[in-house]
Amino acid sequence: MIEAVVCKQVVVIDDEAMIRDSLNQLLTLEGYEVQCFSDATVALSRLNRNFTGVVLSDINMPTMDGLTFIEQVKAFDSELPVIFLTGYADVSVAVKAMQLGAYDLFEKPLNENLLDCIARASDKRALVMENRALKRAVEKTSAPGVRILGDTLKMQHMMTLLNTVIDTPADVLIEGETGTGKELVARYLHDHSNRSSCQFVAINCGAVPEQLIESELFGAISGAFTGATHDRKGKFEFAQGGTVFLDEIESTPLSLQVKLLRVLEERKVTPVGANKAIDLDIRIVAATKVDLLSLVEKGEFRADLYYRLSLVKVSIPALRDRKADIPLLFKHFSSIAATRFHKPLGALNIELQQRLLAHDWPGNVRELRNQAERAVLLGPDLAFGQSDASSSALSLDLSLAEKVSFYEQSLIEEALELNHGSIKNTMATLQIARKTLYDKMSKYNINRDMFTD
C-alpha cells in the first residue's frame, strides 16, 4: 500500500537577509518546514529527486542566478516546482523563466497569492512523489524473481529488514515455524540481490546422511573415501558467486559445525581428502524451525556458530499472527490452483473469509496453500467441512479497518462474479464510479480476468 505523501517543505533562496527572514517567519506560521539559503549553489547541493517540497528562488543573485539554477534543477528533476521571485518586472526574463519550467513568478513585494501558489505547488509535488512511489512498487512487484505477499505490520518490518541487507555480504539466519516459507525468504534474498545471476543452492541438513553431508557441502577428491571414484564438487563450490541455503541448520552434526564455522569465517573450503583450499565468494542463508539459542544452552549447537550465523536474524511471523494477510494469500494460491487445474475461481465471500480467519493454521502458509487448492478442486463446502455459524470475522481479533476491508473486498468480488467480470455492470451493481472501482480492485489485488467466462 502506498502511503499518501505530505509535502510541507520549502527551500527559500535569496541573497537579501530581510526577504529570507520574512519568508521564513511567514511560511513557518503556515506549517511549512523552511530552509533558507543566500547562495543558489549551496541550495542546489541540498536538493535531489527525493525532496518532497517546493523551491522559492530569487532570479537576480550573485554567484548563480535563478535562470542558471532552474536549468540545473530541471536536469535532475523536471517535476520539482520552482517559484521565482523578482525585484522588478522584466518581460523577457519572465518569459525565459517560464520556458525553463518555472512553476510561477511573483514580483516583490509579495502578497497573499504567494501562499496559494505554494499550496498548489506542494499538492502537485505530493502527487508526483506518490506516482513515483507507485511506479517503484509496481516495478518491484513485476520484477522477475520470488514475491513475498503480506501487508501486515509484521510483514512490512520483515521486508524492510530483508531489503536493507539484500545486497550486503552478511550471512543471514531465518527463523520460522514449519510452513512459514523459510526457503521462499531465502530465495527472495537471492533473486533480488546482486548475486541473482549465479546459483541458488539449497540443502536440507536434516535429510543428508551424516556420513555424506561433509562431502556434499565441501566436495571430495577421488579416493578420499570408499566409493569416491572421481572428484566431486561440493555445494559451496558449485554456488560460487551465489547463495547457499542451509535448511534445518539445527540438524547439522556437532562434528561438522566446527568445519562449517571455519568456512564461514575464512570463506575457503577444502574438499574431503584434499590439501588445497578453494576461495569462496558465496552468501550463506541458514534456516531453523527451533530456537537455536536454547540448543546452544543445552550444548546441542555450537555457540560460536550460532553467533556467526545470527549476525542478521530474520523472524518470519506465524500465519496466526498476521491473519489480515490470509485473504490475500488464499486468493493468490486459489488463482494459481484454478489455472493449474483448469477450474473456475469463485469469489472470496464473507462466509469463506469467516472460515479462513477463524482457523489458527498450525501448518502456516503451507497448510493455507493446501486448503486453497482443495477448495478449488472440491469446492469450499467439501474442502472445509461444515462451518460453525457462530464463528464470525467480526468477532476476531482484528482492527475495525481490517474488518471493513474484508467486507468491502468480498462485496466487490461477489459483484464481479455476478457480472462475469464486467466492469460496467459491476459499477452499476455497486453504484460506484469506474475510477473508484479500479482503485479498490488495485488495493485488494483483485484481477477481473479471474471472473470472466
Short mmCIF file of C-alpha atoms in Angstrom, two decimals:
data_model
loop_
_atom_site.label_atom_id
_atom_site.label_comp_id
_atom_site.label_asym_id
_atom_site.label_seq_id
_atom_site.Cartn_x
_atom_site.Cartn_y
_atom_site.Cartn_z
CA MET A 1 0.00 0.00 0.00
CA ILE A 2 1.37 3.42 -0.99
CA GLU A 3 1.07 5.96 1.79
CA ALA A 4 -0.03 9.50 0.97
CA VAL A 5 2.87 11.93 0.66
CA VAL A 6 2.60 15.20 2.56
CA CYS A 7 4.76 17.93 1.04
CA LYS A 8 5.32 20.65 3.63
CA GLN A 9 8.91 21.60 2.83
CA VAL A 10 10.00 24.87 1.25
CA VAL A 11 13.51 25.91 0.25
CA VAL A 12 13.96 29.68 0.11
CA ILE A 13 16.88 31.14 -1.88
CA ASP A 14 17.50 34.90 -1.76
CA ASP A 15 20.62 36.96 -1.23
CA GLU A 16 18.67 39.50 0.85
CA ALA A 17 18.56 38.53 4.54
CA MET A 18 15.39 40.54 5.15
CA ILE A 19 13.50 38.62 2.43
CA ARG A 20 14.72 35.28 3.77
CA ASP A 21 13.74 36.13 7.33
CA SER A 22 10.27 37.38 6.43
CA LEU A 23 9.52 34.35 4.23
CA ASN A 24 10.85 32.00 6.92
CA GLN A 25 8.54 33.53 9.51
CA LEU A 26 5.50 33.57 7.19
CA LEU A 27 5.89 30.01 5.95
CA THR A 28 6.72 28.57 9.38
CA LEU A 29 3.47 30.05 10.70
CA GLU A 30 1.68 28.31 7.82
CA GLY A 31 3.08 24.96 8.95
CA TYR A 32 5.90 24.56 6.44
CA GLU A 33 9.39 23.28 7.21
CA VAL A 34 11.63 26.02 5.83
CA GLN A 35 15.30 26.00 4.80
CA CYS A 36 16.86 29.31 3.78
CA PHE A 37 19.93 29.86 1.60
CA SER A 38 21.68 33.01 0.43
CA ASP A 39 23.53 31.15 -2.32
CA ALA A 40 21.80 29.11 -5.03
CA THR A 41 24.90 26.93 -5.45
CA VAL A 42 24.68 25.74 -1.84
CA ALA A 43 20.92 25.17 -2.12
CA LEU A 44 21.42 23.14 -5.28
CA SER A 45 23.74 20.75 -3.44
CA ARG A 46 20.96 20.00 -0.91
CA LEU A 47 18.28 19.17 -3.48
CA ASN A 48 17.59 15.83 -5.17
CA ARG A 49 14.73 13.80 -6.66
CA ASN A 50 13.63 12.70 -3.19
CA PHE A 51 12.98 16.25 -1.99
CA THR A 52 9.29 16.43 -1.05
CA GLY A 53 8.72 20.15 -1.32
CA VAL A 54 8.94 23.28 -3.45
CA VAL A 55 11.56 25.94 -4.06
CA LEU A 56 11.20 29.75 -3.81
CA SER A 57 14.10 31.46 -5.54
CA ASP A 58 15.10 34.99 -6.40
CA ILE A 59 16.15 35.47 -10.01
CA ASN A 60 18.83 38.13 -9.68
CA MET A 61 21.54 36.73 -7.40
CA PRO A 62 25.34 36.73 -7.39
CA THR A 63 27.37 33.53 -7.97
CA MET A 64 24.45 31.72 -9.64
CA ASP A 65 21.33 33.48 -10.93
CA GLY A 66 17.87 31.96 -10.85
CA LEU A 67 17.77 31.01 -14.52
CA THR A 68 21.01 29.05 -14.28
CA PHE A 69 19.73 27.47 -11.06
CA ILE A 70 16.48 26.21 -12.60
CA GLU A 71 18.32 24.78 -15.60
CA GLN A 72 20.41 22.66 -13.25
CA VAL A 73 17.39 21.67 -11.16
CA LYS A 74 15.43 20.51 -14.21
CA ALA A 75 18.42 18.46 -15.31
CA PHE A 76 17.94 16.04 -12.39
CA ASP A 77 14.22 16.51 -11.68
CA SER A 78 11.99 18.11 -14.31
CA GLU A 79 8.99 17.92 -11.96
CA LEU A 80 10.39 19.84 -8.98
CA PRO A 81 8.33 23.06 -8.64
CA VAL A 82 10.43 26.24 -8.65
CA ILE A 83 8.62 29.52 -7.92
CA PHE A 84 10.57 32.63 -8.85
CA LEU A 85 10.68 35.96 -7.02
CA THR A 86 11.94 39.10 -8.68
CA GLY A 87 12.51 42.67 -7.58
CA TYR A 88 11.44 44.13 -10.89
CA ALA A 89 9.22 43.04 -13.72
CA ASP A 90 11.13 42.12 -16.86
CA VAL A 91 9.00 40.53 -19.53
CA SER A 92 11.92 38.84 -21.31
CA VAL A 93 13.24 37.37 -18.06
CA ALA A 94 9.76 36.20 -17.06
CA VAL A 95 9.24 34.53 -20.43
CA LYS A 96 12.62 32.85 -20.20
CA ALA A 97 11.86 31.60 -16.67
CA MET A 98 8.56 30.06 -17.75
CA GLN A 99 10.23 28.47 -20.80
CA LEU A 100 12.74 26.83 -18.49
CA GLY A 101 9.91 25.29 -16.47
CA ALA A 102 9.25 27.71 -13.62
CA TYR A 103 6.03 26.90 -11.76
CA ASP A 104 5.17 30.61 -11.32
CA LEU A 105 6.76 34.04 -10.89
CA PHE A 106 5.97 36.76 -8.33
CA GLU A 107 7.11 40.36 -8.22
CA LYS A 108 8.29 41.81 -4.93
CA PRO A 109 6.81 42.98 -2.60
CA LEU A 110 5.00 39.68 -2.12
CA ASN A 111 1.28 39.23 -1.41
CA GLU A 112 -1.09 36.56 -0.11
CA ASN A 113 -1.38 34.98 -3.56
CA LEU A 114 2.07 33.51 -2.99
CA LEU A 115 0.73 31.24 -0.22
CA ASP A 116 -1.98 29.89 -2.54
CA CYS A 117 0.64 29.21 -5.20
CA ILE A 118 2.89 27.38 -2.73
CA ALA A 119 -0.05 25.26 -1.58
CA ARG A 120 -0.89 24.28 -5.17
CA ALA A 121 2.75 23.53 -5.96
CA SER A 122 3.02 21.41 -2.79
CA ASP A 123 -0.06 19.40 -3.79
CA LYS A 124 1.41 18.85 -7.24
CA ARG A 125 4.71 17.71 -5.75
CA ALA A 126 2.89 15.30 -3.43
CA LEU A 127 1.11 13.76 -6.44
CA VAL A 128 4.41 13.40 -8.30
CA MET A 129 6.06 11.69 -5.34
CA GLU A 130 3.10 9.32 -4.85
CA ASN A 131 3.15 8.38 -8.53
CA ARG A 132 6.86 7.67 -8.37
CA ALA A 133 6.39 5.51 -5.27
CA LEU A 134 3.57 3.63 -7.01
CA LYS A 135 5.73 3.09 -10.09
CA ARG A 136 8.56 1.72 -7.94
CA ALA A 137 6.14 -0.60 -6.17
CA VAL A 138 4.75 -1.87 -9.50
CA GLU A 139 8.25 -2.40 -10.90
CA LYS A 140 9.27 -4.24 -7.75
CA THR A 141 6.14 -6.41 -7.83
CA SER A 142 6.50 -7.24 -11.52
CA ALA A 143 10.26 -7.78 -11.37
CA PRO A 144 11.45 -11.33 -12.04
CA GLY A 145 12.08 -13.50 -9.02
CA VAL A 146 10.28 -14.61 -5.89
CA ARG A 147 7.48 -12.47 -4.44
CA ILE A 148 6.57 -12.37 -0.77
CA LEU A 149 2.94 -11.49 -0.12
CA GLY A 150 1.74 -9.72 3.01
CA ASP A 151 0.76 -6.23 4.06
CA THR A 152 0.53 -6.56 7.85
CA LEU A 153 2.88 -4.53 10.03
CA LYS A 154 4.96 -7.58 10.97
CA MET A 155 5.47 -8.47 7.32
CA GLN A 156 6.34 -4.88 6.46
CA HIS A 157 9.01 -4.89 9.18
CA MET A 158 10.39 -8.18 7.86
CA MET A 159 10.51 -6.89 4.29
CA THR A 160 12.25 -3.70 5.41
CA LEU A 161 14.95 -5.79 7.06
CA LEU A 162 15.34 -8.05 4.02
CA ASN A 163 15.64 -5.13 1.62
CA THR A 164 18.14 -3.40 3.93
CA VAL A 165 20.60 -6.32 3.84
CA ILE A 166 19.75 -7.73 0.41
CA ASP A 167 22.97 -6.67 -1.31
CA THR A 168 25.30 -6.91 1.67
CA PRO A 169 27.71 -9.86 2.05
CA ALA A 170 26.33 -10.63 5.53
CA ASP A 171 25.13 -14.18 6.21
CA VAL A 172 21.51 -14.49 7.35
CA LEU A 173 19.69 -16.73 9.82
CA ILE A 174 15.97 -17.24 9.14
CA GLU A 175 13.74 -18.36 12.00
CA GLY A 176 10.20 -19.59 11.49
CA GLU A 177 7.76 -22.37 12.25
CA THR A 178 7.23 -25.21 9.81
CA GLY A 179 5.38 -23.99 6.75
CA THR A 180 6.03 -20.27 7.17
CA GLY A 181 8.12 -20.05 4.00
CA LYS A 182 11.76 -20.01 5.09
CA GLU A 183 13.06 -21.17 1.70
CA LEU A 184 10.85 -18.59 -0.02
CA VAL A 185 12.51 -15.84 2.03
CA ALA A 186 15.95 -17.25 1.22
CA ARG A 187 15.12 -17.28 -2.48
CA TYR A 188 13.82 -13.71 -2.26
CA LEU A 189 17.16 -12.64 -0.79
CA HIS A 190 18.96 -14.33 -3.66
CA ASP A 191 16.67 -13.42 -6.56
CA HIS A 192 16.59 -9.71 -5.72
CA SER A 193 20.27 -9.37 -4.84
CA ASN A 194 23.34 -8.71 -6.92
CA ARG A 195 24.01 -12.49 -6.76
CA SER A 196 20.88 -13.42 -8.71
CA SER A 197 22.79 -14.30 -11.89
CA CYS A 198 24.63 -17.10 -10.04
CA GLN A 199 23.41 -20.31 -8.43
CA PHE A 200 20.98 -20.67 -5.53
CA VAL A 201 21.90 -24.00 -3.92
CA ALA A 202 19.57 -25.43 -1.27
CA ILE A 203 20.46 -28.32 1.02
CA ASN A 204 18.42 -29.80 3.84
CA CYS A 205 20.90 -30.56 6.61
CA GLY A 206 18.46 -33.00 8.19
CA ALA A 207 17.89 -35.03 5.05
CA VAL A 208 21.50 -35.87 4.15
CA PRO A 209 23.11 -38.86 5.94
CA GLU A 210 25.73 -37.71 8.46
CA GLN A 211 28.50 -39.67 6.73
CA LEU A 212 27.79 -37.86 3.44
CA ILE A 213 27.00 -34.30 4.49
CA GLU A 214 30.66 -33.19 4.66
CA SER A 215 31.41 -34.29 1.10
CA GLU A 216 28.03 -32.95 -0.01
CA LEU A 217 28.90 -29.47 1.26
CA PHE A 218 32.65 -29.32 0.79
CA GLY A 219 33.21 -31.76 -2.07
CA ALA A 220 35.70 -34.62 -2.23
CA ILE A 221 38.58 -35.74 -4.38
CA SER A 222 38.91 -39.14 -5.99
CA GLY A 223 39.91 -41.81 -3.47
CA ALA A 224 39.05 -39.70 -0.42
CA PHE A 225 36.80 -42.49 0.83
CA THR A 226 35.32 -45.77 -0.33
CA GLY A 227 33.18 -45.16 -3.39
CA ALA A 228 34.80 -41.81 -4.28
CA THR A 229 35.86 -42.82 -7.78
CA HIS A 230 36.14 -39.27 -9.13
CA ASP A 231 36.43 -35.68 -7.92
CA ARG A 232 33.16 -34.28 -6.64
CA LYS A 233 32.40 -30.57 -6.48
CA GLY A 234 30.66 -29.63 -3.22
CA LYS A 235 27.58 -27.43 -2.87
CA PHE A 236 29.65 -24.49 -1.64
CA GLU A 237 31.93 -24.51 -4.66
CA PHE A 238 29.01 -25.10 -7.03
CA ALA A 239 27.32 -21.98 -5.63
CA GLN A 240 30.36 -19.79 -6.36
CA GLY A 241 29.16 -16.18 -6.64
CA GLY A 242 25.68 -17.12 -5.45
CA THR A 243 23.83 -18.27 -2.34
CA VAL A 244 23.90 -21.46 -0.26
CA PHE A 245 20.71 -22.15 1.69
CA LEU A 246 21.19 -24.46 4.67
CA ASP A 247 17.75 -25.55 5.80
CA GLU A 248 17.24 -27.20 9.21
CA ILE A 249 20.69 -25.99 10.27
CA GLU A 250 19.91 -27.32 13.75
CA SER A 251 20.32 -30.85 12.33
CA THR A 252 23.98 -30.30 11.41
CA PRO A 253 26.16 -32.78 13.37
CA LEU A 254 28.37 -31.17 16.03
CA SER A 255 31.42 -32.71 14.36
CA LEU A 256 30.65 -30.74 11.20
CA GLN A 257 29.70 -27.47 12.87
CA VAL A 258 33.30 -26.51 13.64
CA LYS A 259 34.26 -27.05 9.99
CA LEU A 260 31.25 -25.08 8.84
CA LEU A 261 32.26 -22.22 11.14
CA ARG A 262 35.73 -22.16 9.60
CA VAL A 263 34.23 -21.93 6.11
CA LEU A 264 32.03 -19.02 7.18
CA GLU A 265 34.93 -17.15 8.76
CA GLU A 266 37.63 -17.81 6.15
CA ARG A 267 35.45 -18.06 3.04
CA LYS A 268 37.54 -21.04 1.95
CA VAL A 269 36.60 -24.68 1.59
CA THR A 270 38.83 -27.75 1.48
CA PRO A 271 37.31 -30.80 -0.25
CA VAL A 272 37.47 -34.08 1.66
CA GLY A 273 40.86 -35.68 1.02
CA ALA A 274 42.38 -32.51 -0.48
CA ASN A 275 45.14 -30.31 0.92
CA LYS A 276 44.46 -27.13 -1.00
CA ALA A 277 41.64 -24.79 0.00
CA ILE A 278 39.35 -23.18 -2.57
CA ASP A 279 38.45 -19.50 -2.21
CA LEU A 280 34.70 -18.89 -1.99
CA ASP A 281 32.51 -15.94 -2.90
CA ILE A 282 29.16 -17.05 -1.52
CA ARG A 283 26.46 -15.94 0.83
CA ILE A 284 25.17 -18.33 3.48
CA VAL A 285 21.48 -18.24 4.39
CA ALA A 286 20.60 -20.70 7.15
CA ALA A 287 17.14 -21.56 8.43
CA THR A 288 15.77 -23.18 11.55
CA LYS A 289 12.35 -24.09 12.90
CA VAL A 290 13.57 -24.29 16.51
CA ASP A 291 15.12 -21.90 18.99
CA LEU A 292 18.83 -22.31 18.26
CA LEU A 293 19.82 -20.40 21.37
CA SER A 294 18.06 -22.99 23.53
CA LEU A 295 20.07 -25.69 21.74
CA VAL A 296 23.23 -23.72 22.47
CA GLU A 297 22.34 -23.67 26.17
CA LYS A 298 21.83 -27.44 26.08
CA GLY A 299 25.18 -27.98 24.36
CA GLU A 300 23.50 -29.32 21.21
CA PHE A 301 24.61 -26.46 18.94
CA ARG A 302 27.89 -24.56 18.93
CA ALA A 303 27.61 -21.06 20.39
CA ASP A 304 30.29 -19.63 18.09
CA LEU A 305 28.49 -20.93 15.00
CA TYR A 306 25.17 -19.56 16.26
CA TYR A 307 26.56 -16.07 16.81
CA ARG A 308 28.31 -16.16 13.45
CA LEU A 309 25.09 -17.10 11.67
CA SER A 310 22.83 -14.71 13.58
CA LEU A 311 24.56 -11.50 12.55
CA VAL A 312 21.35 -10.80 10.62
CA LYS A 313 18.37 -12.66 12.06
CA VAL A 314 15.06 -12.68 10.19
CA SER A 315 11.99 -13.95 12.02
CA ILE A 316 9.02 -14.98 9.86
CA PRO A 317 5.72 -14.43 11.72
CA ALA A 318 3.37 -17.38 12.00
CA LEU A 319 0.20 -17.10 9.93
CA ARG A 320 -1.95 -16.86 13.08
CA ASP A 321 -0.01 -13.68 13.95
CA ARG A 322 -0.81 -11.99 10.63
CA LYS A 323 -4.38 -13.03 9.95
CA ALA A 324 -5.08 -9.91 7.93
CA ASP A 325 -2.87 -11.42 5.20
CA ILE A 326 -4.90 -14.63 4.95
CA PRO A 327 -7.46 -13.48 2.31
CA LEU A 328 -4.68 -12.11 0.08
CA LEU A 329 -2.68 -15.35 0.32
CA PHE A 330 -5.75 -17.54 -0.16
CA LYS A 331 -6.73 -15.63 -3.31
CA HIS A 332 -3.18 -15.92 -4.64
CA PHE A 333 -3.00 -19.69 -4.09
CA SER A 334 -6.54 -20.19 -5.40
CA SER A 335 -5.71 -18.29 -8.58
CA ILE A 336 -2.66 -20.49 -9.20
CA ALA A 337 -4.68 -23.64 -8.49
CA ALA A 338 -7.55 -22.57 -10.78
CA THR A 339 -5.10 -22.09 -13.65
CA ARG A 340 -3.29 -25.33 -12.91
CA PHE A 341 -6.42 -27.50 -12.56
CA HIS A 342 -8.48 -25.63 -15.22
CA LYS A 343 -11.18 -24.89 -12.68
CA PRO A 344 -13.28 -21.72 -12.19
CA LEU A 345 -12.24 -19.34 -9.43
CA GLY A 346 -15.02 -18.48 -7.01
CA ALA A 347 -15.35 -15.24 -5.07
CA LEU A 348 -13.92 -14.94 -1.58
CA ASN A 349 -17.23 -14.24 0.12
CA ILE A 350 -17.93 -13.35 3.73
CA GLU A 351 -18.70 -16.92 4.81
CA LEU A 352 -15.47 -18.26 3.34
CA GLN A 353 -13.48 -15.44 4.93
CA GLN A 354 -15.03 -16.29 8.29
CA ARG A 355 -13.86 -19.88 7.94
CA LEU A 356 -10.35 -18.81 6.98
CA LEU A 357 -9.98 -16.25 9.73
CA ALA A 358 -11.40 -18.46 12.47
CA HIS A 359 -8.70 -21.12 11.93
CA ASP A 360 -5.30 -20.93 13.68
CA TRP A 361 -3.35 -22.53 10.78
CA PRO A 362 -0.78 -24.62 12.70
CA GLY A 363 0.75 -25.59 9.35
CA ASN A 364 1.03 -21.91 8.43
CA VAL A 365 1.22 -20.82 4.78
CA ARG A 366 1.85 -24.37 3.56
CA GLU A 367 -1.43 -25.50 5.15
CA LEU A 368 -3.26 -22.49 3.70
CA ARG A 369 -1.97 -23.25 0.22
CA ASN A 370 -3.10 -26.86 0.51
CA GLN A 371 -6.54 -25.72 1.64
CA ALA A 372 -6.82 -23.24 -1.24
CA GLU A 373 -6.05 -26.00 -3.73
CA ARG A 374 -8.63 -28.28 -2.09
CA ALA A 375 -11.23 -25.50 -2.25
CA VAL A 376 -10.64 -25.03 -5.98
CA LEU A 377 -10.76 -28.78 -6.67
CA LEU A 378 -13.62 -29.80 -4.36
CA GLY A 379 -15.44 -26.58 -3.58
CA PRO A 380 -15.37 -24.75 -0.20
CA ASP A 381 -18.01 -26.93 1.49
CA LEU A 382 -16.15 -30.20 0.91
CA ALA A 383 -12.73 -28.61 1.46
CA PHE A 384 -13.61 -27.04 4.79
CA GLY A 385 -16.46 -29.20 6.02
CA GLN A 386 -19.41 -27.74 7.82
CA SER A 387 -18.66 -24.32 9.31
CA ASP A 388 -19.70 -23.14 12.72
CA ALA A 389 -22.22 -20.40 12.03
CA SER A 390 -21.24 -18.68 15.27
CA SER A 391 -17.72 -18.02 14.00
CA SER A 392 -17.67 -14.54 12.51
CA ALA A 393 -14.99 -12.32 11.06
CA LEU A 394 -16.48 -9.54 13.17
CA SER A 395 -15.65 -11.41 16.37
CA LEU A 396 -11.97 -11.96 15.53
CA ASP A 397 -9.09 -10.01 16.97
CA LEU A 398 -8.86 -7.64 14.03
CA SER A 399 -8.95 -3.87 13.78
CA LEU A 400 -12.06 -2.08 12.57
CA ALA A 401 -10.25 -1.07 9.37
CA GLU A 402 -9.34 -4.71 8.64
CA LYS A 403 -12.92 -5.87 9.22
CA VAL A 404 -14.26 -3.14 6.93
CA SER A 405 -11.67 -4.02 4.28
CA PHE A 406 -12.63 -7.71 4.36
CA TYR A 407 -16.31 -6.84 3.93
CA GLU A 408 -15.64 -4.34 1.12
CA GLN A 409 -13.36 -6.77 -0.70
CA SER A 410 -15.89 -9.58 -0.56
CA LEU A 411 -18.68 -7.33 -1.91
CA ILE A 412 -16.52 -6.31 -4.88
CA GLU A 413 -15.58 -9.91 -5.68
CA GLU A 414 -19.17 -11.08 -5.37
CA ALA A 415 -20.28 -8.30 -7.75
CA LEU A 416 -17.54 -9.20 -10.25
CA GLU A 417 -18.55 -12.87 -10.10
CA LEU A 418 -22.23 -11.97 -10.52
CA ASN A 419 -21.40 -9.83 -13.56
CA HIS A 420 -18.84 -12.27 -15.03
CA GLY A 421 -16.03 -9.75 -14.69
CA SER A 422 -17.84 -6.89 -16.47
CA ILE A 423 -16.54 -3.60 -15.07
CA LYS A 424 -19.51 -1.63 -16.40
CA ASN A 425 -22.08 -3.94 -14.81
CA THR A 426 -20.08 -4.20 -11.58
CA MET A 427 -20.05 -0.39 -11.36
CA ALA A 428 -23.82 -0.40 -11.70
CA THR A 429 -24.27 -3.15 -9.10
CA LEU A 430 -22.08 -1.40 -6.54
CA GLN A 431 -23.17 2.11 -7.61
CA ILE A 432 -19.63 3.46 -7.69
CA ALA A 433 -17.53 5.30 -10.27
CA ARG A 434 -15.13 3.50 -12.59
CA LYS A 435 -12.02 5.07 -11.02
CA THR A 436 -13.21 4.16 -7.52
CA LEU A 437 -13.77 0.56 -8.58
CA TYR A 438 -10.34 0.30 -10.23
CA ASP A 439 -8.67 1.88 -7.18
CA LYS A 440 -10.30 -0.62 -4.83
CA MET A 441 -9.53 -3.57 -7.10
CA SER A 442 -5.90 -2.48 -7.10
CA LYS A 443 -5.96 -2.07 -3.32
CA TYR A 444 -7.26 -5.61 -2.78
CA ASN A 445 -5.24 -7.17 -5.62
CA ILE A 446 -8.40 -8.28 -7.45
CA ASN A 447 -7.96 -9.48 -11.04
CA ARG A 448 -11.19 -9.15 -13.05
CA ASP A 449 -9.97 -11.75 -15.57
CA MET A 450 -10.48 -14.45 -12.96
CA PHE A 451 -14.24 -13.74 -13.04
CA THR A 452 -14.75 -13.69 -16.79
CA ASP A 453 -16.28 -16.67 -18.55
#
